Amino acid sequence: MMVWFTIIHHALYPHFLIGYVGNWIKTFFVAVPIFFFVAKPLIFNMFDLLKAKYPLLDDFPENDHTA
């Protein structure tokens, strides 16, 4: 989203350079930790729960056709 706003409003940023840099700093200190400490663990937990509830057929030892 920040890249999209940069492309759209690139003509304004020489006048508002401090705000531009500040927005990128806020994005780094807010969005990045929220992703790595909140969203990423939730995503991995969701996939673990789905994997436990709906296991793949290849995960069962009786379906091992390698022998």
Short mmCIF file of N, CA and C in Angstrom, two decimals:
data_model
loop_
_atom_site.label_atom_id
_atom_site.label_comp_id
_atom_site.label_asym_id
_atom_site.label_seq_id
_atom_site.Cartn_x
_atom_site.Cartn_y
_atom_site.Cartn_z
N MET A 1 0.82 -1.18 0.00
CA MET A 1 0.00 0.00 0.00
C MET A 1 0.87 1.26 0.00
N MET A 2 1.97 1.21 0.76
CA MET A 2 2.86 2.38 0.80
C MET A 2 3.48 2.62 -0.57
N VAL A 3 3.83 1.56 -1.26
CA VAL A 3 4.40 1.71 -2.60
C VAL A 3 3.38 2.29 -3.56
N TRP A 4 2.14 1.84 -3.44
CA TRP A 4 1.06 2.34 -4.29
C TRP A 4 0.86 3.84 -4.08
N PHE A 5 0.82 4.29 -2.80
CA PHE A 5 0.68 5.72 -2.52
C PHE A 5 1.89 6.50 -3.00
N THR A 6 3.07 5.91 -2.92
CA THR A 6 4.27 6.59 -3.41
C THR A 6 4.18 6.82 -4.91
N ILE A 7 3.72 5.84 -5.64
CA ILE A 7 3.62 5.97 -7.10
C ILE A 7 2.57 7.02 -7.47
N ILE A 8 1.43 6.98 -6.78
CA ILE A 8 0.35 7.91 -7.11
C ILE A 8 0.71 9.35 -6.77
N HIS A 9 1.33 9.57 -5.62
CA HIS A 9 1.58 10.93 -5.13
C HIS A 9 3.05 11.33 -5.21
N HIS A 10 3.80 10.79 -6.15
CA HIS A 10 5.23 11.06 -6.21
C HIS A 10 5.55 12.53 -6.42
N ALA A 11 4.66 13.27 -7.05
CA ALA A 11 4.93 14.70 -7.29
C ALA A 11 4.82 15.51 -6.00
N LEU A 12 4.10 15.02 -5.02
CA LEU A 12 3.92 15.76 -3.77
C LEU A 12 5.07 15.58 -2.79
N TYR A 13 5.81 14.49 -2.90
CA TYR A 13 6.77 14.14 -1.87
C TYR A 13 7.97 15.07 -1.73
N PRO A 14 8.40 15.80 -2.73
CA PRO A 14 9.48 16.76 -2.43
C PRO A 14 9.06 17.80 -1.39
N HIS A 15 7.78 18.14 -1.35
CA HIS A 15 7.29 19.10 -0.37
C HIS A 15 6.97 18.45 0.97
N PHE A 16 6.71 17.16 0.96
CA PHE A 16 6.30 16.46 2.18
C PHE A 16 7.24 15.29 2.48
N LEU A 17 8.54 15.52 2.30
CA LEU A 17 9.51 14.45 2.46
C LEU A 17 9.56 13.91 3.89
N ILE A 18 9.41 14.79 4.87
CA ILE A 18 9.44 14.35 6.27
C ILE A 18 8.27 13.41 6.55
N GLY A 19 7.09 13.75 6.08
CA GLY A 19 5.93 12.88 6.26
C GLY A 19 6.09 11.56 5.54
N TYR A 20 6.71 11.60 4.37
CA TYR A 20 6.95 10.38 3.59
C TYR A 20 7.87 9.43 4.35
N VAL A 21 8.97 9.96 4.85
CA VAL A 21 9.92 9.14 5.61
C VAL A 21 9.26 8.66 6.90
N GLY A 22 8.50 9.53 7.54
CA GLY A 22 7.81 9.14 8.76
C GLY A 22 6.82 8.02 8.54
N ASN A 23 6.11 8.05 7.42
CA ASN A 23 5.17 6.96 7.11
C ASN A 23 5.89 5.64 6.92
N TRP A 24 7.03 5.65 6.26
CA TRP A 24 7.79 4.40 6.10
C TRP A 24 8.34 3.90 7.43
N ILE A 25 8.76 4.82 8.31
CA ILE A 25 9.26 4.41 9.63
C ILE A 25 8.12 3.81 10.46
N LYS A 26 6.94 4.46 10.43
CA LYS A 26 5.79 3.90 11.16
C LYS A 26 5.40 2.54 10.60
N THR A 27 5.45 2.41 9.29
CA THR A 27 5.13 1.12 8.68
C THR A 27 6.09 0.05 9.16
N PHE A 28 7.37 0.38 9.23
CA PHE A 28 8.36 -0.61 9.66
C PHE A 28 8.15 -1.00 11.13
N PHE A 29 7.90 -0.01 12.00
CA PHE A 29 7.82 -0.30 13.43
C PHE A 29 6.44 -0.81 13.86
N VAL A 30 5.42 -0.69 13.02
CA VAL A 30 4.09 -1.17 13.40
C VAL A 30 3.70 -2.40 12.59
N ALA A 31 3.73 -2.31 11.28
CA ALA A 31 3.21 -3.39 10.43
C ALA A 31 4.10 -4.63 10.46
N VAL A 32 5.40 -4.45 10.44
CA VAL A 32 6.30 -5.61 10.40
C VAL A 32 6.21 -6.43 11.70
N PRO A 33 6.28 -5.82 12.90
CA PRO A 33 6.12 -6.64 14.10
C PRO A 33 4.73 -7.26 14.23
N ILE A 34 3.69 -6.54 13.80
CA ILE A 34 2.35 -7.13 13.87
C ILE A 34 2.28 -8.37 12.99
N PHE A 35 2.89 -8.32 11.81
CA PHE A 35 2.87 -9.49 10.95
C PHE A 35 3.63 -10.65 11.60
N PHE A 36 4.86 -10.39 12.06
CA PHE A 36 5.68 -11.50 12.55
C PHE A 36 5.26 -12.02 13.92
N PHE A 37 4.66 -11.17 14.77
CA PHE A 37 4.29 -11.62 16.11
C PHE A 37 2.81 -11.94 16.27
N VAL A 38 1.97 -11.53 15.33
CA VAL A 38 0.54 -11.80 15.45
C VAL A 38 0.04 -12.61 14.26
N ALA A 39 0.17 -12.07 13.06
CA ALA A 39 -0.43 -12.71 11.89
C ALA A 39 0.25 -14.03 11.52
N LYS A 40 1.57 -14.06 11.51
CA LYS A 40 2.28 -15.27 11.11
C LYS A 40 1.98 -16.45 12.04
N PRO A 41 2.04 -16.28 13.39
CA PRO A 41 1.67 -17.42 14.24
C PRO A 41 0.22 -17.86 14.06
N LEU A 42 -0.70 -16.91 13.83
CA LEU A 42 -2.09 -17.29 13.60
C LEU A 42 -2.23 -18.11 12.32
N ILE A 43 -1.51 -17.72 11.28
CA ILE A 43 -1.57 -18.46 10.02
C ILE A 43 -1.03 -19.87 10.20
N PHE A 44 0.12 -20.00 10.88
CA PHE A 44 0.70 -21.32 11.08
C PHE A 44 -0.20 -22.19 11.97
N ASN A 45 -0.81 -21.59 13.01
CA ASN A 45 -1.73 -22.36 13.86
C ASN A 45 -2.95 -22.82 13.09
N MET A 46 -3.47 -21.96 12.22
CA MET A 46 -4.62 -22.33 11.42
C MET A 46 -4.29 -23.53 10.52
N PHE A 47 -3.12 -23.49 9.88
CA PHE A 47 -2.75 -24.61 9.02
C PHE A 47 -2.49 -25.88 9.82
N ASP A 48 -1.94 -25.76 11.03
CA ASP A 48 -1.75 -26.94 11.89
C ASP A 48 -3.09 -27.56 12.28
N LEU A 49 -4.07 -26.70 12.61
CA LEU A 49 -5.39 -27.22 12.95
C LEU A 49 -6.06 -27.88 11.75
N LEU A 50 -5.94 -27.27 10.60
CA LEU A 50 -6.51 -27.88 9.39
C LEU A 50 -5.82 -29.19 9.05
N LYS A 51 -4.52 -29.24 9.25
CA LYS A 51 -3.77 -30.47 8.97
C LYS A 51 -4.17 -31.58 9.93
N ALA A 52 -4.45 -31.24 11.20
CA ALA A 52 -4.88 -32.24 12.16
C ALA A 52 -6.31 -32.72 11.87
N LYS A 53 -7.17 -31.80 11.45
CA LYS A 53 -8.57 -32.16 11.19
C LYS A 53 -8.74 -32.89 9.86
N TYR A 54 -7.98 -32.48 8.85
CA TYR A 54 -8.09 -33.06 7.51
C TYR A 54 -6.72 -33.54 7.03
N PRO A 55 -6.24 -34.65 7.57
CA PRO A 55 -4.90 -35.11 7.15
C PRO A 55 -4.92 -35.62 5.71
N LEU A 56 -3.78 -35.51 5.08
CA LEU A 56 -3.64 -36.05 3.73
C LEU A 56 -3.58 -37.56 3.78
N LEU A 57 -4.01 -38.21 2.72
CA LEU A 57 -3.99 -39.67 2.71
C LEU A 57 -2.57 -40.20 2.75
N ASP A 58 -1.62 -39.43 2.27
CA ASP A 58 -0.23 -39.87 2.27
C ASP A 58 0.38 -39.89 3.67
N ASP A 59 -0.29 -39.27 4.65
CA ASP A 59 0.23 -39.21 6.01
C ASP A 59 -0.01 -40.49 6.80
N PHE A 60 -0.87 -41.39 6.27
CA PHE A 60 -1.16 -42.62 6.99
C PHE A 60 -0.13 -43.68 6.63
N PRO A 61 0.42 -44.40 7.63
CA PRO A 61 1.45 -45.42 7.32
C PRO A 61 0.93 -46.60 6.53
N GLU A 62 -0.38 -46.96 6.66
CA GLU A 62 -0.90 -48.12 5.92
C GLU A 62 -1.01 -47.84 4.43
N ASN A 63 -0.94 -46.58 4.03
CA ASN A 63 -0.98 -46.24 2.60
C ASN A 63 0.41 -46.07 2.01
N ASP A 64 1.42 -46.50 2.72
CA ASP A 64 2.79 -46.36 2.24
C ASP A 64 3.06 -47.45 1.21
N HIS A 65 3.14 -47.07 -0.04
CA HIS A 65 3.33 -48.04 -1.13
C HIS A 65 4.79 -48.12 -1.58
N THR A 66 5.71 -47.68 -0.76
CA THR A 66 7.10 -47.70 -1.16
C THR A 66 7.72 -49.08 -0.96
N ALA A 67 7.14 -49.94 -0.11
CA ALA A 67 7.74 -51.24 0.17
C ALA A 67 7.34 -52.27 -0.84
#
